[in-house]
Every structure is written in structure tokens, then in C-alpha cells.
mmCIF file of C-alpha atoms in Angstrom:
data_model
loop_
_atom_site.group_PDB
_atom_site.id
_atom_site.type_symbol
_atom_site.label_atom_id
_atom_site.label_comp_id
_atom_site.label_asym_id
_atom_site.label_seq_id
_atom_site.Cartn_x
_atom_site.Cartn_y
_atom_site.Cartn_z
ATOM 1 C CA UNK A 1332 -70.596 -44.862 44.491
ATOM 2 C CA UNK A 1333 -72.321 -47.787 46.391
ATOM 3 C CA UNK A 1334 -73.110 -49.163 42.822
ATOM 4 C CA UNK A 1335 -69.353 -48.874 42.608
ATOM 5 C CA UNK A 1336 -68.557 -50.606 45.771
ATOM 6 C CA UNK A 1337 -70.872 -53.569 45.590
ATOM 7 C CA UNK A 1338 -70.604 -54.919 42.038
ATOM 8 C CA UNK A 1339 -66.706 -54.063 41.500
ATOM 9 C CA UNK A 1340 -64.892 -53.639 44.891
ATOM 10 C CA UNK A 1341 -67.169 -56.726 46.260
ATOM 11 C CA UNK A 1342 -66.372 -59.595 44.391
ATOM 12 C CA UNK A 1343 -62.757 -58.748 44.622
ATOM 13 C CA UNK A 1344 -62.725 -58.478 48.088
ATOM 14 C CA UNK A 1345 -65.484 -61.735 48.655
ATOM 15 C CA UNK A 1346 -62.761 -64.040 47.114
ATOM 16 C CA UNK A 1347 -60.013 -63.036 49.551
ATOM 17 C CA UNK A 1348 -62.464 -63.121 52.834
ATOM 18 C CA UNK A 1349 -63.475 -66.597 51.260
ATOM 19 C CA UNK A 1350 -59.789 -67.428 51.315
ATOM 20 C CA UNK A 1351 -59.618 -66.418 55.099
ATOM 21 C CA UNK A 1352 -62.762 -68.243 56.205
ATOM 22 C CA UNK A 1353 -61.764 -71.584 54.685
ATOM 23 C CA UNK A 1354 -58.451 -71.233 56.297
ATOM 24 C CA UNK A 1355 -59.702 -70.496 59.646
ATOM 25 C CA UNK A 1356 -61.899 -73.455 59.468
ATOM 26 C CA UNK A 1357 -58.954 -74.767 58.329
ATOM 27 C CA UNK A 1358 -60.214 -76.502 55.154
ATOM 28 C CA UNK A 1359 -56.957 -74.563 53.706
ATOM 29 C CA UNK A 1360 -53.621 -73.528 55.500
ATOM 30 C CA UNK A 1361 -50.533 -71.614 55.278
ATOM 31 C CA UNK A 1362 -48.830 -74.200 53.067
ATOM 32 C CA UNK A 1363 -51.746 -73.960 50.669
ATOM 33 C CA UNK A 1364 -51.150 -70.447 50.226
ATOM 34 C CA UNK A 1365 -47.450 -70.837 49.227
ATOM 35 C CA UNK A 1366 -48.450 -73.307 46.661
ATOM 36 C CA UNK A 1367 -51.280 -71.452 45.259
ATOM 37 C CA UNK A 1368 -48.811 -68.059 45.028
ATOM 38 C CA UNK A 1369 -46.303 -70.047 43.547
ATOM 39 C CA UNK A 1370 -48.529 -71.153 40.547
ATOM 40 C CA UNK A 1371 -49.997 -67.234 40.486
ATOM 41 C CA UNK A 1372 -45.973 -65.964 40.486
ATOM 42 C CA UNK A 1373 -44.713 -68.999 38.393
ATOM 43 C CA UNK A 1374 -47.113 -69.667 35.967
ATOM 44 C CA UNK A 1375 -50.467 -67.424 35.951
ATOM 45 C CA UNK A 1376 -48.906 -63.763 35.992
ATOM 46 C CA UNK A 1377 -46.516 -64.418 33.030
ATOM 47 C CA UNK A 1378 -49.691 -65.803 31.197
ATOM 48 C CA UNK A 1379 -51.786 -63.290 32.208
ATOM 49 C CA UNK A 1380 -48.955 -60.471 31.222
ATOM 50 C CA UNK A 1381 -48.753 -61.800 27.954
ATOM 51 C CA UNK A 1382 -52.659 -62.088 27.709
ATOM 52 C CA UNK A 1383 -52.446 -58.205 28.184
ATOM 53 C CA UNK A 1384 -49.897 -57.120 25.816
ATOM 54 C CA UNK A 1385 -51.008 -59.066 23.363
ATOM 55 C CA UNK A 1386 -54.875 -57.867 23.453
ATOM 56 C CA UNK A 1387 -53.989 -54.039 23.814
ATOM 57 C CA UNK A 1388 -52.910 -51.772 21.721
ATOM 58 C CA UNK A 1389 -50.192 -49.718 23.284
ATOM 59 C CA UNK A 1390 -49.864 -47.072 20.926
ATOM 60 C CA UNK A 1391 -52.808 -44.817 22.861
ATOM 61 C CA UNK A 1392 -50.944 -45.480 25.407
ATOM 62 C CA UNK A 1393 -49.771 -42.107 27.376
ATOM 63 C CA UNK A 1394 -46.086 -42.832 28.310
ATOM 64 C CA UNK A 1395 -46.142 -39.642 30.227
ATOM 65 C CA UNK A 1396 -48.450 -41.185 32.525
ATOM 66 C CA UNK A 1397 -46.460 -44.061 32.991
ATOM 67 C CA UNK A 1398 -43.321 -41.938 33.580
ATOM 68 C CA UNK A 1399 -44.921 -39.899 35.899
ATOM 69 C CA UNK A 1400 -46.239 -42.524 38.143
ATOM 70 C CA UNK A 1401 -42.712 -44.537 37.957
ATOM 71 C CA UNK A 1402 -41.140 -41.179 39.575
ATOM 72 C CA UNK A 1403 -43.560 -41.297 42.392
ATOM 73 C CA UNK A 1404 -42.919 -44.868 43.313
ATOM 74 C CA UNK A 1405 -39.135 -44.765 42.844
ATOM 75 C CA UNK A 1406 -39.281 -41.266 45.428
ATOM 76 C CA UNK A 1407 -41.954 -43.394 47.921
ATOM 77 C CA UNK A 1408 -39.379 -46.436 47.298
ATOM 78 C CA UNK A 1409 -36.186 -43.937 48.350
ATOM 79 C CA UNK A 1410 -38.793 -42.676 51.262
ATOM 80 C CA UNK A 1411 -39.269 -46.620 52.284
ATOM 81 C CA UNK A 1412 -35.550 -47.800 52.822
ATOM 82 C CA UNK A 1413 -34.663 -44.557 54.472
ATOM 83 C CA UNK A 1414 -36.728 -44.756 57.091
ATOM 84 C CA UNK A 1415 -36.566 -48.461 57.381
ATOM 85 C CA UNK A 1416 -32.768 -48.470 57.633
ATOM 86 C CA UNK A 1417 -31.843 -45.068 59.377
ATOM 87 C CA UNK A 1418 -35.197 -45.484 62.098
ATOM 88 C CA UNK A 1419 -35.935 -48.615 62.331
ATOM 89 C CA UNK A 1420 -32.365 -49.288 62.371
ATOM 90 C CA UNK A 1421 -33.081 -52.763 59.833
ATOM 91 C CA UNK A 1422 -30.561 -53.905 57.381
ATOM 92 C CA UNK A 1423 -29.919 -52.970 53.911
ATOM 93 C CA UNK A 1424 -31.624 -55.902 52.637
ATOM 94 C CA UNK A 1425 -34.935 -55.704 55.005
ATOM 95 C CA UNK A 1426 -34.620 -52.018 54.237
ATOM 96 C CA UNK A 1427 -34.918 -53.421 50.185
ATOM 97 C CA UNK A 1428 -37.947 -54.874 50.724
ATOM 98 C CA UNK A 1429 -39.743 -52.600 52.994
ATOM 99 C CA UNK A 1430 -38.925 -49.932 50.484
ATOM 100 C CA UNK A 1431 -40.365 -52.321 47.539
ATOM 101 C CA UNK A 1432 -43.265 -53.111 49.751
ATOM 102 C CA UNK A 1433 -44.369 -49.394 50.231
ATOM 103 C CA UNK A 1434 -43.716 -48.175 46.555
ATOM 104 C CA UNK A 1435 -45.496 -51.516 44.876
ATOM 105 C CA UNK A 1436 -49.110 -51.084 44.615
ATOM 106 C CA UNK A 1437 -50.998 -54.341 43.479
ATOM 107 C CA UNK A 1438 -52.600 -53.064 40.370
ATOM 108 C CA UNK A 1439 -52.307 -56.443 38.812
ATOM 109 C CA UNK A 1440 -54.553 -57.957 41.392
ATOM 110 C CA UNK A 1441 -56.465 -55.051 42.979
ATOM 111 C CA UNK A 1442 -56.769 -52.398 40.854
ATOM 112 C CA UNK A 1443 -57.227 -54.219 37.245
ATOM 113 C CA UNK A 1444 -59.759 -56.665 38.184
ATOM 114 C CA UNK A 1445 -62.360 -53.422 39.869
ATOM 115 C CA UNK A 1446 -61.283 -51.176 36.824
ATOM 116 C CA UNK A 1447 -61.758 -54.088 34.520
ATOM 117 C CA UNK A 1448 -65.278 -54.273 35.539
ATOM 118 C CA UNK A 1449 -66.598 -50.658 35.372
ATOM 119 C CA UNK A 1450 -64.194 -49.165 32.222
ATOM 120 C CA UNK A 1451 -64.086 -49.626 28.885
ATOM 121 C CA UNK A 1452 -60.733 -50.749 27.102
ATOM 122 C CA UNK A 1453 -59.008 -47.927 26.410
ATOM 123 C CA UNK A 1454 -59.794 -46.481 29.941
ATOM 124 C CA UNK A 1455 -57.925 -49.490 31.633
ATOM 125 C CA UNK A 1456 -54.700 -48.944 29.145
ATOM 126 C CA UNK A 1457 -52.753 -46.698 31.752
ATOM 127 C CA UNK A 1458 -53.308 -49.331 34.227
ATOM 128 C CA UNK A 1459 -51.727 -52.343 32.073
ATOM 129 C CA UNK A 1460 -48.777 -49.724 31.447
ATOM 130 C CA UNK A 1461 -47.976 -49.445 35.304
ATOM 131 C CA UNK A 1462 -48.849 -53.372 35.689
ATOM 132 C CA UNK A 1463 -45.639 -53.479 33.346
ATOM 133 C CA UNK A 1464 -43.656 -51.087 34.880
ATOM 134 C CA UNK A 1465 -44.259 -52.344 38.319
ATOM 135 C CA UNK A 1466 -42.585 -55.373 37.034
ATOM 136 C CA UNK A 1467 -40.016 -54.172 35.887
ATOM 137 C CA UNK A 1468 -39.379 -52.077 39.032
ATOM 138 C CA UNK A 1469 -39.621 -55.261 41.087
ATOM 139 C CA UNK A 1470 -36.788 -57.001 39.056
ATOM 140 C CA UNK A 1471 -35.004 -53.837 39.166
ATOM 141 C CA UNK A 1472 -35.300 -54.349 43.381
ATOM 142 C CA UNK A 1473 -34.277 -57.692 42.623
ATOM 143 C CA UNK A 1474 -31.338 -57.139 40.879
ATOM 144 C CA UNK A 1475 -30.195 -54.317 43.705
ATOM 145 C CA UNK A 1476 -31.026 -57.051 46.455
ATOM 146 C CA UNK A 1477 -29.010 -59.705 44.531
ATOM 147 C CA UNK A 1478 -26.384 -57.195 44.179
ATOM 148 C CA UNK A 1479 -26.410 -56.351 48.105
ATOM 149 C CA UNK A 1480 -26.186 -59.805 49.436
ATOM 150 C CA UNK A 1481 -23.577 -61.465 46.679
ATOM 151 C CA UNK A 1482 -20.764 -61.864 48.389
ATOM 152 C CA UNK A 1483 -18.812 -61.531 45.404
ATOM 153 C CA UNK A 1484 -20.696 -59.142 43.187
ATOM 154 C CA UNK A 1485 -20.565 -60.594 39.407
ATOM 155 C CA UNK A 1486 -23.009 -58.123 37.302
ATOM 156 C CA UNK A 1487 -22.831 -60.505 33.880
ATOM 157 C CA UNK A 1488 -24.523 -63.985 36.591
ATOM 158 C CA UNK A 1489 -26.799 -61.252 38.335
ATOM 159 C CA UNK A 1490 -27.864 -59.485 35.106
ATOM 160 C CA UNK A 1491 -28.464 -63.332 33.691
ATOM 161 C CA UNK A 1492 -30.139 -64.182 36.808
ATOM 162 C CA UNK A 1493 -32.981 -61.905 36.149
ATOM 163 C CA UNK A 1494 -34.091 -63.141 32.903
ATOM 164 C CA UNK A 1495 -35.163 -66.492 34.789
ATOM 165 C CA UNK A 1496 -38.002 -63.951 36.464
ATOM 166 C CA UNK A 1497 -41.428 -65.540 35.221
ATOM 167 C CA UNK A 1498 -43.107 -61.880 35.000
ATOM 168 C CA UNK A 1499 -40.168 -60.671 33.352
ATOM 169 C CA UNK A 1500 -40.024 -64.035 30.681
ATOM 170 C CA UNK A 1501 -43.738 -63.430 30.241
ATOM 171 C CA UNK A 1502 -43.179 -59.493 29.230
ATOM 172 C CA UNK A 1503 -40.298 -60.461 26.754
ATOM 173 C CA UNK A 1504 -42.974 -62.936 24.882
ATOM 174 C CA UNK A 1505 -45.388 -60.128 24.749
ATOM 175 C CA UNK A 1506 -43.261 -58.054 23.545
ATOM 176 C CA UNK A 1507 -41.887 -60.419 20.885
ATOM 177 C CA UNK A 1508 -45.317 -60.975 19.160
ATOM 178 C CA UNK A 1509 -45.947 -57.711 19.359
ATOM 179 C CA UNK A 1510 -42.488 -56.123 17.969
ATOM 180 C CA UNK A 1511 -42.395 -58.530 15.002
ATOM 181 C CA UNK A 1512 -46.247 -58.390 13.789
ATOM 182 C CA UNK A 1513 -45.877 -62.047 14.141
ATOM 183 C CA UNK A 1514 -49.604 -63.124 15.078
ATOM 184 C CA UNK A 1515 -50.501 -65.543 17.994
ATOM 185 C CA UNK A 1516 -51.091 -68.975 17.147
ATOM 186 C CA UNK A 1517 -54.852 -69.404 18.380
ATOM 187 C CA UNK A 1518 -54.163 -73.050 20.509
ATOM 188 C CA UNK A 1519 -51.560 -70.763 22.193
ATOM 189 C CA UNK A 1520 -53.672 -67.638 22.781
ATOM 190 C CA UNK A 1521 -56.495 -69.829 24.135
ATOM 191 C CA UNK A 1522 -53.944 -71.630 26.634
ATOM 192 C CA UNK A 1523 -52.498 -68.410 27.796
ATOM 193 C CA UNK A 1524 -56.541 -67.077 28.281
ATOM 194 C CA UNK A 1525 -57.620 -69.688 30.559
ATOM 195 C CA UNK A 1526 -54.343 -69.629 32.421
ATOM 196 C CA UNK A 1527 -54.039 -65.971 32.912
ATOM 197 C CA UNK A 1528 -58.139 -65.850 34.375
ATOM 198 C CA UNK A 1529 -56.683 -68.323 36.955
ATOM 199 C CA UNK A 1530 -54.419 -66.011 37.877
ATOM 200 C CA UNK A 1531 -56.140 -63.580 39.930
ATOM 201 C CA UNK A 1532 -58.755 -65.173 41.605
ATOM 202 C CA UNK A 1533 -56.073 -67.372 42.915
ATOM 203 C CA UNK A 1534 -53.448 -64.878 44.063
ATOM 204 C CA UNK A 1535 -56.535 -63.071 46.103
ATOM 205 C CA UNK A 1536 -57.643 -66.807 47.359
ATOM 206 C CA UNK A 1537 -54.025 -67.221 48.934
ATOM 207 C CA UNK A 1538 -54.292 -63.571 50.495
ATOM 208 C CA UNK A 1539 -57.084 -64.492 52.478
ATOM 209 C CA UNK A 1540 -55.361 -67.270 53.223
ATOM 210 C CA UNK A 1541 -52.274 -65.503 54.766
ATOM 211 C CA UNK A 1542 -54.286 -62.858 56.530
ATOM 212 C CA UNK A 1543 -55.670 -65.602 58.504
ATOM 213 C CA UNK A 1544 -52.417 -66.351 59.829
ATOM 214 C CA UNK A 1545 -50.835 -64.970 63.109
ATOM 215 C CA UNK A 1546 -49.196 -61.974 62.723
ATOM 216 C CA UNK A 1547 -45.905 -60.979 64.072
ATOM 217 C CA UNK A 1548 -46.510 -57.924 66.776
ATOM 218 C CA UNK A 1549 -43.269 -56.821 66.041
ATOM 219 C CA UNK A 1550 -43.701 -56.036 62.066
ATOM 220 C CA UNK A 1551 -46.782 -54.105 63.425
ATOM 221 C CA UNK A 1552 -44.963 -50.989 63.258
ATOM 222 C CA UNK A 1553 -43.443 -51.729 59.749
ATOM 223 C CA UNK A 1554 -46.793 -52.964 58.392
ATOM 224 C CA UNK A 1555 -48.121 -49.370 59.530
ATOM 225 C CA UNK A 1556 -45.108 -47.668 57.910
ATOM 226 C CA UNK A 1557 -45.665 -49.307 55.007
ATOM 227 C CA UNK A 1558 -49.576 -48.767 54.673
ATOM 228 C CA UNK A 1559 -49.429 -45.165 55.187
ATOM 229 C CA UNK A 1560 -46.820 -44.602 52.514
ATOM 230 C CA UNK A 1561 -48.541 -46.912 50.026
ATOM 231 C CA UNK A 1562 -52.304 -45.836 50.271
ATOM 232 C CA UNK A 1563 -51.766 -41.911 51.824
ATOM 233 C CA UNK A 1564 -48.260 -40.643 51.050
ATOM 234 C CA UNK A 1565 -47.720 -42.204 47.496
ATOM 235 C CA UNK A 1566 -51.015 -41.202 45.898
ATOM 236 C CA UNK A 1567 -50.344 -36.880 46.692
ATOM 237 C CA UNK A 1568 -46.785 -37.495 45.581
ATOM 238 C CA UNK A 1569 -48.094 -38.743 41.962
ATOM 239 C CA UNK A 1570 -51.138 -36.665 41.797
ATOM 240 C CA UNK A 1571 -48.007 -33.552 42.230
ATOM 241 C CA UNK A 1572 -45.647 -34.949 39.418
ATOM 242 C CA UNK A 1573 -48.925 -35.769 37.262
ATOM 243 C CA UNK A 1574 -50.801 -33.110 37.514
ATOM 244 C CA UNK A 1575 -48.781 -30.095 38.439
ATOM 245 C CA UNK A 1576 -45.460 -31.082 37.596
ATOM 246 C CA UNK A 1577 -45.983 -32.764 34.232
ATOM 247 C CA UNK A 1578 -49.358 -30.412 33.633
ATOM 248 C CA UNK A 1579 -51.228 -34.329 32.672
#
């Protein structure tokens, strides 16, 4: 276990406290942070989504897994924007994203990288298969936010709204080379390589660089709603459906 937690948990967890010392001596600041997440979001997901798909083969992939866990976080999502809008009396739209908040767990960023180092291939497999549906479940809150706050609701410009989402474009172009046997031109799967091991160093760089920041004492009580749900309440309701519901 302490193996476990220096050489895997560490070095993901040195690169966002070296993010958070450099912005408190202020070699870095909050406006770095936006810049480096939009390149991550942008840019060095959809590469690194595309990296995955194309370099794993899916077909040992248990689906039932993947369902399973996608129940879970749509009931902690339902849990979320309940309380957030009937308790803490927010609106719809805040209510969106504190449900999103507490049902997305950062396996792209957290969970992949630790796994990555201590599992073999086809051990990691269910992980990339909730990487993608956690995408897919965050344009699906996207879409539903769209829809809440268009003032005049017009499904065919929301719908075609969401196929500008970077994560989303880079999942379609995995799932092209992958769907038509075509094979990946080498200059391009060496681009998308180096781009996609930017991606997560980077994105845990800019968290240390926004934990530095103030925070807001009144989305103290959120942030706590949201952390219990996420790392207590969410990880009982899947082991239920997995285990004893779906017999996994």
C-alpha cells in the first residue's frame, strides 16, 4: 500500500502541489490556469481520447461495467440537482452543474494516470470505457443546460451545437478509424502521442494553480455537498448496482 501511494498516487499529486507553489510565489496566476485548461479542454483531451481508442482494443471490454457505473452517476447526478435546487434553494442551471460536479469523477486525470502506472493494459480497459462515457455524460449536461437557458429552445442548433465539443470531436475520430479498419497514418499517430502526454500533466499543473486561489466561503457548503457525494455516496451506490444488482 505505501509502495502504492508513493510511486503512483505521488507523482500525480507532486505536479498539482507544484502548480500551487509556483502560483503562490506567484511565478504563475489565475489567468495562467485558464489558458493552460483551455489547451488541456481544447486541444490535449481530444488528442489524448483519440490516443486511447485508437491503442485499445475495446472488444474485452465489459459493457456491463460501463452500464453499471453510468447508472450510478446518472442516480448521484439526480441526487446532486435535487438537493442543490430544492435545499439550497439555487437555480436550475447552478443546480445543472452542481449535479454534474458531484456525479463526474476525474478518471481522465486522476484515476488513469495512478492506474496507468501500476496495471497492465487490459486491467486499465474499464477505466478508458468510463473516461468515454463520462464524456458523453458531460455533453449530455451540456445539451440539458443549453436547453434550460435558450430562450427559445431550437433542438436541431442545440443538437448541432454539441458536435463543436472538442472531447466529443475527438471521440467521433476515434471512433472513425476504428469503425472502418482504416489504419492511422503514423505522422498523425505520433502528433496525437505527444499532444495527448501534454495533456495531463497540464490539466493537474492548472489545478494547483486554482487551488491556490481564494475561495469563496459561501460555495463552502456546496463544495462539501459535492465532495461527500462524489468520493462517499457515489462509490456504495455503484459497488450496489455492480456487484449485487448486476451480480459483476
Amino acid at each position: 500500500m505505501f509502495d502504492l501511494l508513493l510511486n503512483s498516487v505521488t507523482p500525480v499529486a507532486s505536479i498539482i502541489f507544484l502548480g500551487y507553489i509556483t502560483a503562490k510565489l506567484t511565478f504563475f496566476n489565475y489567468e495562467n490556469g485558464i489558458t493552460l485548461t483551455k489547451f488541456v479542454g481544447r486541444i490535449g483531451v481530444p488528442c489524448l481520447i483519440i490516443n486511447l481508442i485508437t491503442n485499445f482494443d475495446f472488444n474485452n471490454l465489459s459493457w456491463l461495467l460501463v452500464y453499471g457505473y453510468l447508472v450510478s452517476e446518472v442516480i448521484i447526478f439526480v441526487i446532486g440537482i435535487s438537493i442543490a435546487y430544492f435545499i439550497f434553494r439555487k437555480n436550475i442551471s447552478e443546480s445543472i452543474i452542481i449535479g454534474m460536479a458531484s456525479a463526474f469523477a476525474n478518471h481522465l486525470f486522476f484515476v488513469y494516470p495512478i492506474a496507468k502506472f501500476e496495471y497492465e493494459e487490459n486491467l486499465i480497459l474499464p477505466i478508458v470505457g468510463i473516461i468515454g462515457i463520462d464524456i458523453l455524460f458531460l455533453v449530455f449536461t451540456i445539451f440539458i443546460l443549453d436547453v434550460v437557458t435558450s430562450k427559445k429552445i431550437n433542438l436541431k442548433i442545440i443538437l448541432f451545437k454539441q458536435f463543436k465539443n472538442p472531447p466529443l470531436i475527438g471521440i467521433i475520430i476515434g471512433l472513425f478509424f476504428i469503425n472502418t479498419n482504416l489504419e492511422v497514418p503514423l505522422y498523425f499517430q505520433r502528433t496525437i502521442s505527444m499532444i495527448s502526454e501534454s495533456a495531463i500533466p497540464c490539466g493537474l499543473f492548472a489545478t494547483g494553480i486554482f487551488l491556490s486561489t481564494n475561495i469563496d466561503k459561501n460555495m463552502i457548503k456546496i463544495s462539501f455537498l459535492i465532495s461527500i457525494l462524489k468520493v462517499l455516496i457515489h462509490p456504495l451506490i455503484a459497488v450496489v448496482i455492480i456487484k449485487y444488482v448486476l451480480d459483476f
